Coordinates of C-alpha atoms and ligand atoms in Angstrom, one line a residue:
Chain A
M17 CA 0.0 0.0 0.0
T18 CA 1.2 3.4 -0.8
S19 CA -0.1 6.5 0.9
A20 CA -1.0 8.2 -2.4
P21 CA -4.3 10.0 -2.4
P22 CA -7.3 8.4 -4.1
A23 CA -6.7 8.1 -7.8
S24 CA -10.2 8.7 -9.0
P25 CA -11.8 12.1 -8.8
P26 CA -14.1 12.4 -5.8
T27 CA -16.8 13.7 -8.1
A28 CA -17.2 10.5 -10.2
R29 CA -20.9 10.2 -9.2
T30 CA -21.8 13.7 -10.3
A31 CA -19.6 13.6 -13.4
R32 CA -21.6 10.9 -15.1
P33 CA -24.4 13.1 -16.4
A34 CA -21.8 15.5 -17.8
I35 CA -20.1 12.6 -19.5
L36 CA -23.4 11.6 -21.1
V37 CA -24.0 15.1 -22.5
V38 CA -20.4 15.3 -23.9
G39 CA -20.9 11.8 -25.4
L40 CA -24.2 12.8 -27.1
L41 CA -22.6 15.9 -28.5
A42 CA -19.6 13.8 -29.8
L43 CA -22.1 11.3 -31.3
F44 CA -23.9 14.1 -33.1
A45 CA -20.6 15.4 -34.5
A46 CA -19.5 11.9 -35.6
G47 CA -22.9 11.4 -37.2
V48 CA -22.6 14.7 -39.2
A49 CA -19.1 13.8 -40.3
S50 CA -20.1 10.3 -41.3
V51 CA -22.8 11.8 -43.6
A52 CA -20.7 14.5 -45.0
V53 CA -17.4 12.7 -45.6
G54 CA -16.7 10.1 -48.2
A55 CA -15.6 9.6 -51.9
R56 CA -17.9 12.5 -52.6
A57 CA -17.6 15.2 -49.9
V58 CA -21.0 16.8 -49.2
P59 CA -20.9 20.5 -48.0
L60 CA -22.8 21.0 -44.7
G61 CA -25.3 23.4 -46.4
E62 CA -26.3 20.7 -48.9
L63 CA -26.5 18.2 -46.0
W64 CA -29.1 20.3 -44.3
G65 CA -30.9 20.8 -47.6
A66 CA -31.1 17.1 -48.2
L67 CA -32.9 16.7 -44.9
A68 CA -35.1 19.8 -44.8
D69 CA -35.7 20.4 -48.5
F70 CA -35.0 17.3 -50.5
D71 CA -34.4 17.8 -54.2
P72 CA -34.4 14.5 -56.1
L73 CA -32.3 16.0 -58.9
N74 CA -29.5 17.1 -56.7
G75 CA -26.6 14.6 -56.6
D76 CA -25.5 15.5 -53.1
H77 CA -29.0 15.1 -51.8
L78 CA -29.3 11.7 -53.4
V79 CA -26.0 10.5 -51.9
V80 CA -27.1 11.8 -48.4
R81 CA -30.6 10.3 -48.6
D82 CA -29.9 7.0 -50.2
I83 CA -26.4 6.0 -49.1
R84 CA -24.9 8.1 -46.4
L85 CA -27.8 8.4 -44.0
P86 CA -28.8 4.7 -44.0
R87 CA -25.2 3.8 -43.5
T88 CA -24.8 6.2 -40.6
L89 CA -28.0 4.8 -39.0
L90 CA -26.6 1.4 -39.5
G91 CA -23.3 2.4 -37.9
I92 CA -25.1 3.8 -34.9
A93 CA -27.2 0.7 -34.5
V94 CA -24.3 -1.8 -34.9
G95 CA -22.0 0.2 -32.6
A96 CA -24.6 0.5 -29.9
A97 CA -25.5 -3.2 -30.2
L98 CA -22.0 -4.4 -30.0
A99 CA -20.9 -2.1 -27.1
V100 CA -24.0 -2.8 -25.1
G101 CA -23.8 -6.6 -25.8
G102 CA -20.2 -6.4 -24.6
A103 CA -21.2 -4.5 -21.4
L104 CA -23.8 -7.1 -20.7
I105 CA -21.6 -10.2 -21.2
Q106 CA -18.7 -8.7 -19.3
T107 CA -21.0 -7.8 -16.4
L108 CA -22.8 -11.2 -16.4
S109 CA -19.6 -13.2 -16.6
R110 CA -17.5 -10.9 -14.4
N111 CA -14.9 -11.5 -17.1
P112 CA -13.2 -8.5 -18.7
L113 CA -12.1 -10.5 -21.7
A114 CA -15.6 -11.6 -22.7
E115 CA -17.0 -10.2 -25.9
P116 CA -20.5 -10.5 -27.2
G117 CA -19.7 -13.2 -29.7
I118 CA -18.2 -15.5 -27.0
L119 CA -21.5 -17.4 -26.6
G120 CA -21.2 -18.8 -30.2
V121 CA -22.9 -16.0 -32.1
T122 CA -20.0 -15.1 -34.4
H123 CA -18.9 -18.5 -35.3
G124 CA -22.5 -19.7 -35.5
A125 CA -23.2 -17.0 -38.1
G126 CA -19.9 -17.7 -39.9
F127 CA -20.7 -21.4 -40.0
A128 CA -24.2 -20.9 -41.4
L129 CA -22.9 -18.5 -44.1
T130 CA -20.2 -21.0 -45.1
V131 CA -22.6 -23.9 -45.3
G132 CA -25.1 -21.6 -47.1
A133 CA -22.6 -20.5 -49.6
A134 CA -21.4 -24.0 -50.2
L135 CA -25.0 -25.0 -51.0
G136 CA -25.5 -22.0 -53.2
L137 CA -28.0 -20.3 -50.9
A138 CA -26.0 -17.2 -49.9
G139 CA -26.5 -15.3 -53.1
S140 CA -28.5 -12.2 -52.1
A141 CA -27.9 -9.9 -49.2
V142 CA -31.3 -10.9 -47.7
S143 CA -30.4 -14.6 -47.7
Q144 CA -27.1 -13.8 -46.1
L145 CA -28.8 -11.9 -43.4
G146 CA -31.2 -14.8 -42.8
L147 CA -28.4 -17.3 -42.7
G148 CA -26.4 -15.2 -40.2
V149 CA -29.4 -14.8 -37.9
A150 CA -30.3 -18.5 -38.1
G151 CA -26.6 -19.5 -37.4
S152 CA -26.3 -17.2 -34.4
V153 CA -29.6 -18.3 -32.8
L154 CA -29.0 -22.0 -33.3
A155 CA -25.4 -21.9 -32.0
T156 CA -26.4 -19.9 -28.9
A157 CA -29.4 -22.1 -28.2
L158 CA -27.1 -25.2 -28.2
V159 CA -24.5 -23.4 -26.0
Y160 CA -27.3 -22.5 -23.6
A161 CA -28.7 -26.0 -23.5
V162 CA -25.2 -27.3 -22.5
G163 CA -24.2 -24.5 -20.1
R164 CA -27.3 -22.9 -18.6
H165 CA -26.6 -24.0 -15.0
S166 CA -23.7 -21.6 -14.5
T167 CA -22.2 -18.7 -16.3
L168 CA -18.8 -20.3 -16.3
R169 CA -20.1 -23.4 -18.0
L170 CA -21.8 -21.1 -20.6
L171 CA -18.6 -19.4 -21.4
L172 CA -16.7 -22.8 -21.7
A173 CA -19.5 -24.2 -23.9
G174 CA -19.4 -21.1 -26.0
V175 CA -15.7 -21.2 -26.5
A176 CA -15.6 -25.0 -27.2
F177 CA -18.5 -24.9 -29.6
S178 CA -17.1 -21.9 -31.4
A179 CA -13.9 -23.7 -31.9
V180 CA -15.7 -26.7 -33.4
L181 CA -17.8 -24.6 -35.8
M182 CA -14.8 -22.6 -36.8
G183 CA -12.9 -25.7 -37.6
V184 CA -15.7 -27.3 -39.7
S185 CA -16.3 -24.0 -41.6
L186 CA -12.6 -23.6 -42.3
G187 CA -12.5 -27.1 -43.7
I188 CA -15.4 -26.4 -46.0
R189 CA -14.0 -23.2 -47.2
L190 CA -10.5 -24.6 -47.9
T191 CA -12.0 -27.3 -50.1
S192 CA -14.3 -24.9 -52.0
P193 CA -12.7 -21.7 -53.3
D194 CA -16.1 -20.4 -54.4
T195 CA -17.4 -20.6 -50.9
L196 CA -14.3 -18.9 -49.5
D197 CA -14.9 -16.0 -51.9
K198 CA -18.4 -15.4 -50.7
Y199 CA -17.5 -15.8 -47.0
R200 CA -14.5 -13.4 -47.3
F201 CA -16.8 -10.5 -48.1
W202 CA -18.8 -11.1 -45.0
A203 CA -16.0 -12.0 -42.7
V204 CA -14.0 -8.8 -42.9
G205 CA -16.8 -6.9 -41.2
S206 CA -18.0 -3.8 -43.0
L207 CA -20.9 -1.4 -43.3
A208 CA -20.1 -0.9 -47.0
G209 CA -22.9 -2.0 -49.3
R210 CA -25.0 -3.3 -46.4
E211 CA -27.1 -0.2 -46.3
Q212 CA -28.8 -1.2 -49.6
T213 CA -30.6 -4.2 -48.0
D214 CA -33.8 -3.7 -46.1
L215 CA -32.6 -3.5 -42.6
T216 CA -35.9 -2.8 -40.8
V217 CA -36.0 -6.1 -39.0
P218 CA -32.4 -6.1 -37.6
L219 CA -32.7 -2.4 -36.7
V220 CA -36.0 -2.9 -34.9
A221 CA -34.5 -6.0 -33.1
I222 CA -31.5 -4.0 -32.0
G223 CA -33.7 -1.1 -30.8
A224 CA -35.9 -3.4 -28.8
A225 CA -32.9 -5.2 -27.3
L226 CA -31.3 -1.9 -26.3
V227 CA -34.4 -0.9 -24.4
G228 CA -34.4 -4.4 -22.7
A229 CA -30.7 -3.9 -21.8
L230 CA -31.5 -0.7 -20.0
V231 CA -34.4 -2.3 -18.1
I232 CA -32.4 -5.3 -17.0
A233 CA -29.3 -3.3 -16.1
R234 CA -30.5 -2.6 -12.5
S235 CA -30.9 -6.3 -11.8
L236 CA -27.4 -6.9 -13.3
N237 CA -26.2 -4.4 -10.6
A238 CA -27.0 -7.2 -8.1
I239 CA -25.7 -10.1 -10.3
A240 CA -22.4 -8.2 -10.8
L241 CA -21.7 -8.8 -7.1
G242 CA -21.5 -12.6 -7.7
E243 CA -24.3 -15.1 -7.6
T244 CA -24.1 -15.6 -3.8
V245 CA -24.6 -12.0 -2.9
A246 CA -27.2 -11.5 -5.7
H247 CA -29.3 -14.3 -4.3
T248 CA -29.2 -12.8 -0.8
L249 CA -30.2 -9.4 -2.2
G250 CA -33.3 -11.1 -3.6
A251 CA -32.4 -11.1 -7.3
N252 CA -33.7 -13.9 -9.4
V253 CA -30.4 -15.0 -10.7
A254 CA -31.6 -17.6 -13.2
R255 CA -34.2 -15.4 -14.7
V256 CA -31.9 -12.4 -15.1
R257 CA -29.2 -14.6 -16.6
T258 CA -31.5 -16.1 -19.2
A259 CA -33.0 -12.7 -20.1
T260 CA -29.5 -11.2 -20.4
L261 CA -28.3 -14.0 -22.7
V262 CA -31.3 -13.6 -25.0
L263 CA -30.5 -9.8 -25.2
I264 CA -26.8 -10.5 -25.9
T265 CA -27.7 -13.0 -28.6
V266 CA -30.1 -10.6 -30.3
L267 CA -27.7 -7.7 -30.1
A268 CA -24.6 -9.5 -31.3
G269 CA -26.5 -11.7 -33.7
A270 CA -28.3 -8.8 -35.4
A271 CA -25.1 -6.7 -35.6
T272 CA -23.0 -9.7 -36.9
A273 CA -25.7 -10.5 -39.5
V274 CA -25.8 -7.1 -41.0
A275 CA -22.1 -6.0 -40.6
G276 CA -20.1 -9.2 -40.2
P277 CA -17.8 -9.8 -37.2
I278 CA -16.7 -6.4 -35.8
L279 CA -16.9 -7.6 -32.2
F280 CA -13.8 -5.7 -31.1
V281 CA -16.1 -2.8 -30.4
G282 CA -17.9 -4.9 -27.8
L283 CA -14.6 -5.7 -26.0
I284 CA -13.2 -2.2 -25.8
V285 CA -16.0 0.2 -25.2
P286 CA -17.1 -1.2 -21.9
H287 CA -13.5 -1.1 -20.8
L288 CA -13.1 2.5 -21.6
L289 CA -16.2 3.3 -19.6
R290 CA -15.8 1.0 -16.6
R291 CA -13.9 3.6 -14.5
L292 CA -16.0 6.5 -15.5
T293 CA -19.2 4.7 -14.5
S294 CA -17.8 3.6 -11.1
G295 CA -19.4 0.2 -11.3
S296 CA -23.0 1.2 -12.1
V297 CA -24.4 -1.2 -14.7
P298 CA -27.2 1.1 -15.9
W299 CA -24.7 3.9 -16.5
L300 CA -22.3 1.4 -18.2
V301 CA -25.1 0.2 -20.5
G302 CA -26.4 3.7 -21.2
L303 CA -22.9 5.2 -22.0
S304 CA -21.9 2.2 -24.1
A305 CA -25.0 2.8 -26.3
V306 CA -23.5 6.3 -26.9
V307 CA -19.8 5.6 -27.1
G308 CA -20.1 2.4 -29.2
P309 CA -21.7 4.3 -32.1
I310 CA -19.1 7.1 -31.9
L311 CA -16.3 4.5 -32.3
M312 CA -18.2 2.8 -35.1
L313 CA -18.9 6.0 -37.0
V314 CA -15.4 7.4 -36.6
A315 CA -13.9 4.1 -37.8
D316 CA -16.3 3.8 -40.7
T317 CA -15.6 7.4 -41.8
I318 CA -11.9 6.8 -41.7
A319 CA -12.4 3.5 -43.5
R320 CA -14.0 5.5 -46.3
V321 CA -11.3 8.1 -46.8
L322 CA -8.1 6.1 -45.9
L323 CA -7.6 4.7 -49.4
H324 CA -8.2 6.4 -52.7
T325 CA -8.6 3.1 -54.4
G326 CA -11.5 1.9 -52.3
E327 CA -12.6 1.1 -48.8
V328 CA -10.7 -0.4 -45.9
P329 CA -13.1 -2.7 -44.0
V330 CA -14.3 -1.0 -40.9
A331 CA -13.4 -4.0 -38.7
I332 CA -9.8 -3.4 -39.5
V333 CA -10.1 0.3 -38.6
T334 CA -11.8 -0.4 -35.2
A335 CA -9.0 -2.8 -34.4
F336 CA -6.4 -0.3 -35.3
L337 CA -8.1 2.5 -33.3
G338 CA -9.2 0.3 -30.4
G339 CA -6.0 -1.7 -29.9
P340 CA -3.8 1.2 -28.9
V341 CA -6.6 2.6 -26.7
L342 CA -6.9 -0.7 -24.9
I343 CA -3.1 -0.8 -24.3
W344 CA -3.2 2.8 -23.0
V345 CA -6.0 1.9 -20.5
V346 CA -4.0 -1.0 -19.2
R347 CA -0.8 1.1 -18.9
R348 CA -2.6 4.0 -17.3
Y349 CA -4.7 2.1 -14.8
G350 CA -3.0 -1.3 -14.6
A351 CA -4.5 -4.6 -15.4
G352 CA -6.8 -4.1 -12.4
S353 CA -8.9 -1.7 -14.4
L354 CA -9.8 -4.5 -16.8
Chain B
M25 CA -36.6 -16.5 24.6
T26 CA -38.6 -16.1 21.4
T27 CA -37.5 -17.4 18.0
R28 CA -38.5 -16.4 14.6
L29 CA -35.7 -18.1 12.6
S30 CA -34.9 -21.7 13.1
A31 CA -33.6 -24.8 11.5
Q32 CA -35.7 -27.9 12.0
D33 CA -34.0 -31.3 11.6
V34 CA -32.2 -30.1 8.5
T35 CA -29.8 -32.3 6.5
L36 CA -27.3 -30.2 4.7
G37 CA -24.7 -31.0 2.1
Y38 CA -23.4 -30.6 -1.4
G39 CA -24.4 -33.4 -3.8
D40 CA -23.4 -36.7 -2.2
R41 CA -21.3 -35.0 0.5
V42 CA -23.4 -34.7 3.7
V43 CA -22.2 -32.0 6.1
S44 CA -24.9 -31.9 8.7
T45 CA -27.6 -34.5 9.5
R46 CA -30.8 -33.6 11.3
L47 CA -29.4 -30.4 12.8
S48 CA -31.8 -28.2 14.7
L49 CA -31.2 -24.7 15.9
D50 CA -33.4 -21.9 17.2
V51 CA -31.9 -18.5 16.7
P52 CA -32.8 -16.3 19.7
D53 CA -34.5 -13.0 18.6
G54 CA -32.7 -9.8 19.4
A55 CA -29.6 -11.6 20.6
F56 CA -26.0 -11.9 19.3
T57 CA -25.4 -15.5 18.4
A58 CA -21.8 -16.6 17.7
V59 CA -21.1 -19.8 15.8
V60 CA -17.7 -21.3 16.6
G61 CA -16.0 -24.6 15.6
P62 CA -13.0 -26.0 13.7
N63 CA -12.4 -25.4 10.0
G64 CA -14.7 -27.5 7.8
C65 CA -17.2 -28.3 10.5
G66 CA -20.1 -26.8 8.6
K67 CA -20.5 -23.2 10.0
S68 CA -20.7 -21.6 6.6
T69 CA -22.9 -24.4 5.4
L70 CA -25.4 -23.7 8.2
L71 CA -25.4 -19.9 7.5
R72 CA -25.9 -20.5 3.8
A73 CA -28.9 -22.7 4.5
L74 CA -30.4 -20.1 6.9
V75 CA -30.4 -17.5 4.1
R76 CA -31.7 -20.0 1.5
L77 CA -28.5 -20.2 -0.5
L78 CA -28.5 -23.9 0.2
K79 CA -31.7 -26.0 0.1
P80 CA -31.9 -28.6 2.9
A81 CA -32.1 -32.2 1.6
E82 CA -34.4 -32.8 4.5
G83 CA -36.1 -30.7 7.1
A84 CA -36.8 -27.0 6.8
I85 CA -35.6 -23.5 7.7
T86 CA -38.4 -21.5 8.9
L87 CA -39.0 -17.8 9.5
D88 CA -42.2 -17.1 11.6
S89 CA -43.1 -20.8 11.1
R90 CA -43.1 -20.5 7.3
S91 CA -40.5 -22.3 5.3
V92 CA -38.0 -19.7 3.8
S93 CA -38.3 -21.5 0.5
D94 CA -41.9 -20.3 0.3
L95 CA -41.1 -16.6 0.8
P96 CA -40.6 -14.2 -2.1
A97 CA -36.9 -13.5 -2.8
K98 CA -37.0 -9.8 -2.2
G99 CA -39.2 -10.2 0.8
L100 CA -36.7 -12.6 2.4
A101 CA -33.9 -10.2 1.5
R102 CA -35.6 -7.5 3.5
E103 CA -35.6 -9.8 6.5
L104 CA -32.1 -11.5 6.3
A105 CA -28.9 -9.9 5.2
F106 CA -25.9 -12.1 4.7
L107 CA -22.2 -11.3 4.3
P108 CA -20.4 -14.3 2.8
Q109 CA -16.9 -15.4 3.8
D110 CA -15.1 -14.2 0.7
P111 CA -17.2 -11.8 -1.4
L112 CA -15.6 -10.4 -4.5
A113 CA -16.3 -6.9 -5.7
P114 CA -16.7 -6.4 -9.5
E115 CA -14.1 -4.4 -11.3
G116 CA -14.2 -0.6 -11.2
I117 CA -16.9 -0.3 -8.6
T118 CA -16.6 2.4 -6.0
V119 CA -17.4 2.2 -2.3
H120 CA -20.5 4.2 -2.6
Q121 CA -21.8 2.1 -5.5
L122 CA -21.1 -1.1 -3.6
V123 CA -22.9 0.0 -0.5
S124 CA -25.8 1.2 -2.6
R125 CA -26.4 -2.3 -3.8
G126 CA -27.6 -3.2 -0.4
R127 CA -30.8 -1.2 -1.2
Y128 CA -31.6 -3.6 -4.1
P129 CA -34.4 -5.5 -2.2
H130 CA -36.1 -2.2 -1.3
Q131 CA -36.4 -1.1 -4.9
S132 CA -38.8 -2.1 -7.6
L133 CA -39.5 -1.2 -11.2
L134 CA -41.6 1.7 -10.0
A135 CA -39.9 2.8 -6.8
L136 CA -36.4 3.7 -8.0
W137 CA -33.7 5.4 -5.9
T138 CA -35.4 7.4 -3.1
P139 CA -34.1 9.8 -0.4
E140 CA -34.8 7.0 2.0
D141 CA -32.2 4.8 0.1
E142 CA -29.7 7.6 0.1
R143 CA -30.1 8.1 3.8
A144 CA -29.7 4.4 4.5
V145 CA -26.5 4.2 2.4
A146 CA -25.0 7.3 4.1
E147 CA -25.9 6.0 7.5
A148 CA -24.4 2.5 6.8
M149 CA -21.2 4.1 5.6
V150 CA -20.9 6.1 8.7
T151 CA -21.7 3.2 11.0
A152 CA -19.1 1.0 9.3
E153 CA -16.6 3.8 9.3
V154 CA -16.1 3.9 5.5
E155 CA -17.6 7.3 4.7
D156 CA -14.2 8.8 4.0
L157 CA -13.7 6.1 1.3
A158 CA -17.0 6.8 -0.5
D159 CA -15.5 7.6 -4.0
R160 CA -12.5 5.2 -3.9
P161 CA -12.5 2.1 -6.1
V162 CA -13.0 -0.9 -3.9
A163 CA -10.2 -2.7 -5.7
E164 CA -7.7 -0.2 -4.3
L165 CA -8.6 -0.7 -0.7
S166 CA -6.8 -2.7 1.9
G167 CA -8.3 -6.1 2.9
G168 CA -9.6 -4.6 6.2
Q169 CA -11.1 -1.5 4.5
R170 CA -12.8 -3.7 2.0
Q171 CA -14.3 -5.9 4.7
R172 CA -15.8 -2.9 6.3
V173 CA -17.2 -1.8 3.0
W174 CA -19.0 -5.1 2.6
V175 CA -20.3 -4.8 6.2
A176 CA -21.7 -1.3 5.2
M177 CA -23.4 -2.9 2.2
V178 CA -25.1 -5.4 4.5
L179 CA -26.1 -2.7 6.9
A180 CA -27.6 -0.6 4.0
Q181 CA -29.9 -3.6 3.4
D182 CA -31.5 -2.5 6.7
T183 CA -32.8 -5.9 7.8
P184 CA -33.8 -7.2 11.3
Y185 CA -31.4 -10.1 10.8
L186 CA -27.6 -9.8 10.1
L187 CA -25.8 -13.0 9.3
L188 CA -22.0 -12.6 8.9
D189 CA -19.5 -15.3 8.0
E190 CA -16.2 -14.4 9.7
P191 CA -16.7 -10.7 9.6
T192 CA -13.5 -10.0 11.6
S193 CA -11.1 -11.7 9.3
F194 CA -8.6 -9.3 7.7
L195 CA -9.3 -6.7 10.4
D196 CA -6.6 -5.4 12.7
I197 CA -7.2 -5.9 16.4
T198 CA -8.7 -2.5 16.9
H199 CA -11.1 -2.9 14.1
Q200 CA -12.0 -6.4 15.2
Y201 CA -13.2 -5.0 18.5
R202 CA -14.9 -2.0 17.0
L203 CA -16.8 -4.3 14.6
L204 CA -17.8 -6.6 17.4
A205 CA -18.9 -3.6 19.5
L206 CA -20.8 -2.3 16.5
L207 CA -22.6 -5.6 16.2
S208 CA -23.4 -5.5 20.0
R209 CA -24.8 -2.0 19.5
L210 CA -27.0 -3.2 16.6
R211 CA -28.2 -6.0 18.8
D212 CA -29.1 -3.4 21.5
E213 CA -31.1 -1.5 18.9
G214 CA -33.1 -4.7 18.4
R215 CA -31.5 -6.5 15.5
T216 CA -30.6 -10.2 15.6
V217 CA -27.0 -10.9 14.8
I218 CA -25.5 -14.3 13.9
A219 CA -21.8 -14.3 13.2
V220 CA -19.3 -17.0 12.6
L221 CA -16.3 -16.1 14.7
H222 CA -12.9 -17.8 14.9
D223 CA -11.7 -16.2 18.1
I224 CA -13.4 -18.1 20.8
N225 CA -12.5 -15.5 23.4
Q226 CA -14.1 -12.7 21.4
A227 CA -17.1 -14.9 20.9
C228 CA -17.4 -15.5 24.7
R229 CA -17.1 -11.8 25.4
F230 CA -19.6 -10.5 22.9
A231 CA -22.1 -13.2 22.2
D232 CA -25.3 -13.7 24.2
H233 CA -25.7 -17.2 22.7
L234 CA -22.8 -19.4 21.7
V235 CA -23.2 -22.3 19.2
A236 CA -20.2 -24.6 19.2
M237 CA -20.2 -26.9 16.2
K238 CA -18.2 -30.1 15.4
D239 CA -18.5 -32.4 12.4
G240 CA -21.7 -30.8 11.2
R241 CA -23.6 -31.0 14.5
V242 CA -24.2 -28.6 17.4
A243 CA -21.9 -29.8 20.2
A244 CA -23.1 -27.2 22.7
E245 CA -25.1 -24.1 22.8
G246 CA -26.1 -21.5 25.4
A247 CA -24.6 -18.5 27.3
A248 CA -20.8 -18.7 27.1
A249 CA -20.4 -18.9 30.9
D250 CA -22.7 -21.9 30.9
V251 CA -21.2 -24.0 28.1
V252 CA -17.5 -23.2 27.8
D253 CA -15.3 -25.4 29.8
A254 CA -12.0 -27.3 29.2
A255 CA -13.9 -30.5 28.2
L256 CA -15.9 -28.7 25.5
I257 CA -12.8 -27.1 24.0
K258 CA -11.0 -30.5 24.1
D259 CA -14.0 -32.1 22.4
V260 CA -14.7 -29.4 19.7
F261 CA -11.2 -28.1 18.9
D262 CA -9.1 -31.1 20.2
L263 CA -7.1 -28.6 22.2
P264 CA -6.1 -29.0 25.8
S265 CA -6.6 -25.7 27.6
V266 CA -7.3 -23.9 30.9
I267 CA -10.3 -21.7 31.2
V268 CA -9.9 -18.5 33.2
A269 CA -12.1 -15.4 33.6
D270 CA -11.5 -12.7 31.1
P271 CA -9.9 -9.9 33.3
V272 CA -12.0 -7.2 31.5
S273 CA -15.4 -8.8 30.9
G274 CA -15.4 -11.7 33.3
T275 CA -16.5 -14.1 30.5
P276 CA -14.7 -17.4 30.0
M277 CA -11.3 -17.1 28.4
V278 CA -9.6 -20.1 26.8
V279 CA -5.8 -20.3 27.3
P280 CA -4.3 -23.2 25.4
E281 CA -1.9 -25.4 27.5
Ligands
ATP3 N1 -19.4 -26.0 -2.6 C1 -19.0 -27.1 -1.9 N2 -19.1 -28.3 -2.6 C2 -18.7 -29.4 -1.9 N3 -18.3 -29.4 -0.6 C3 -18.3 -28.3 0.1 C4 -18.6 -27.0 -0.6 N4 -18.5 -26.1 0.4 C5 -18.1 -26.7 1.5 N5 -17.9 -28.0 1.3 C6 -17.6 -29.0 2.4 O1 -18.5 -29.0 3.4 C7 -17.8 -29.1 4.6 C8 -18.2 -27.9 5.5 O2 -17.8 -26.7 4.9 P1 -18.0 -25.3 5.5 O3 -17.6 -24.3 4.5 O4 -19.4 -25.2 6.0 O5 -17.0 -25.2 6.8 P2 -16.7 -24.1 7.8 O6 -17.1 -24.6 9.1 O7 -17.3 -22.8 7.4 O8 -15.1 -24.0 7.7 P3 -14.1 -22.7 7.8 O9 -13.9 -22.4 9.2 O10 -12.9 -23.2 7.2 O11 -14.8 -21.6 7.0 C9 -16.3 -29.1 4.4 O12 -15.9 -30.4 4.5 C10 -16.2 -28.7 2.9 O13 -15.2 -29.3 2.3
MG4 MG1 -16.6 -21.0 6.6

């Protein structure tokens, strides 16, 4: 023990609303930038015009309405889904390395897409979406059936089952170059081109699950103290755990289905916020829903302008942005902050 | 002596491993009960069963003659507060946040955080002497400070019953006595306290009711002055000793030979 004064500001409790306001402003700025910036830069005046006074003959307006705006909305939804999914799984498992795909969602979706592509079913964007969702849900259901009695068993089942699925899909892809090609497009994780599909269902699912996450966050406050203490505080541990798993599956499954595996966002955002939220799960979930989209939009905007020849997949940019930040957090606060 | 909480012929264990067979215990209301006994004799198991963490294979734990397994979870949590032997705080949580969790059973979807909750949390932090630590991360506290924070959480739960499993472990000698004095004060205010204690002399000094356990059964129970003698200590702890009067409190004091 050193005699150093407390490291965290004594005002942590009162600072949280201010952080939320700053976060919302930053999200707004990131949103504007993500609509304005791209292969064709849109002046801010035209941007406003596209929203307030749409002119179907104006090229800038068309870009904003048909491509940029849907993509920005998609980025917000995917970023929020992944970050909140990460906050939920890390809280539930009390494991800082858990990410929302750990329960089989990612590799379930990847497996379904691989099999679908091998059978010639993964032609359209809609069928890819369907395959991704079906794979996620089936994989998580199996993991849940094996491990539902304890959170640790769930994680072990998820990791083991993911490894099997990954192995089998890899085998299929290696023997079928055509399948590999289709899979590759999905597996890099990107928002590009995905905005053209009808995304109503995944977006509504994400929205509903985000609301659910905020509702269940207070019960997770009790679960976060460990199952023993949660029981003695009167929390229904089994029910909260099941509901949380369903939410994580919906969030990660929908995000993965529309944007591919970009799960790094779900690992890093809750870390960045853990200290600021001083252990309150409702605040962690709420702020994750704001900061996740910021990271996603910034990364996606950078992805669009980084190369003149085309786009860098956003998953690569989030990893490049997030990796150093994670290392900084560990160095600044020590591994204890993880 | 009245009793609201009791164990009636309970058989306790984990899977095939039976710890206690047909154990019965009446917890005296408004008294300080200390549970003592050697490692592994089933003290924690008994406390876990009393707070419904462990379902008896046979028999029942009853509160006001109703089996605790029939009571609603939050209702029970407003009656019994329990501090386990080795609780683990989640990462990043501050002292104030952790203590606030004690209010969980008093909240519902409609009744969120109230001034009453805030008052209970502030009072619990003062009582457990952790109010100066309010905004510190729990992970950065010493073992003894952390222990007092958990005690504060249990106090914030504001229940008539306090069950504590080795609450004095990690505390320095001053804080051990302060915590025991605090528990006595809470008893004086009408609460029922049940604590597993390892220091038999402290148990004799502070407890109104001593429960000595061995191999999962109650070897002796009653006022310390009535039950503690060299034969009991030999039987329960397998330790030859001389019993003298505690020079301060006059209660029995065990001096190993
Ligand atoms: N989760 C468990 N699964 C299986 N056996 C257990 C479990 N917990 C405790 N036991 C066993 O039950 C017996 C009683 O354990 P208990 O924890 O009640 O002892 P205790 O009196 O509290 O001991 P200590 O003073 O060391 O805390 C021991 O033999 C122990 O090995
Ligand atoms: Mg014990």
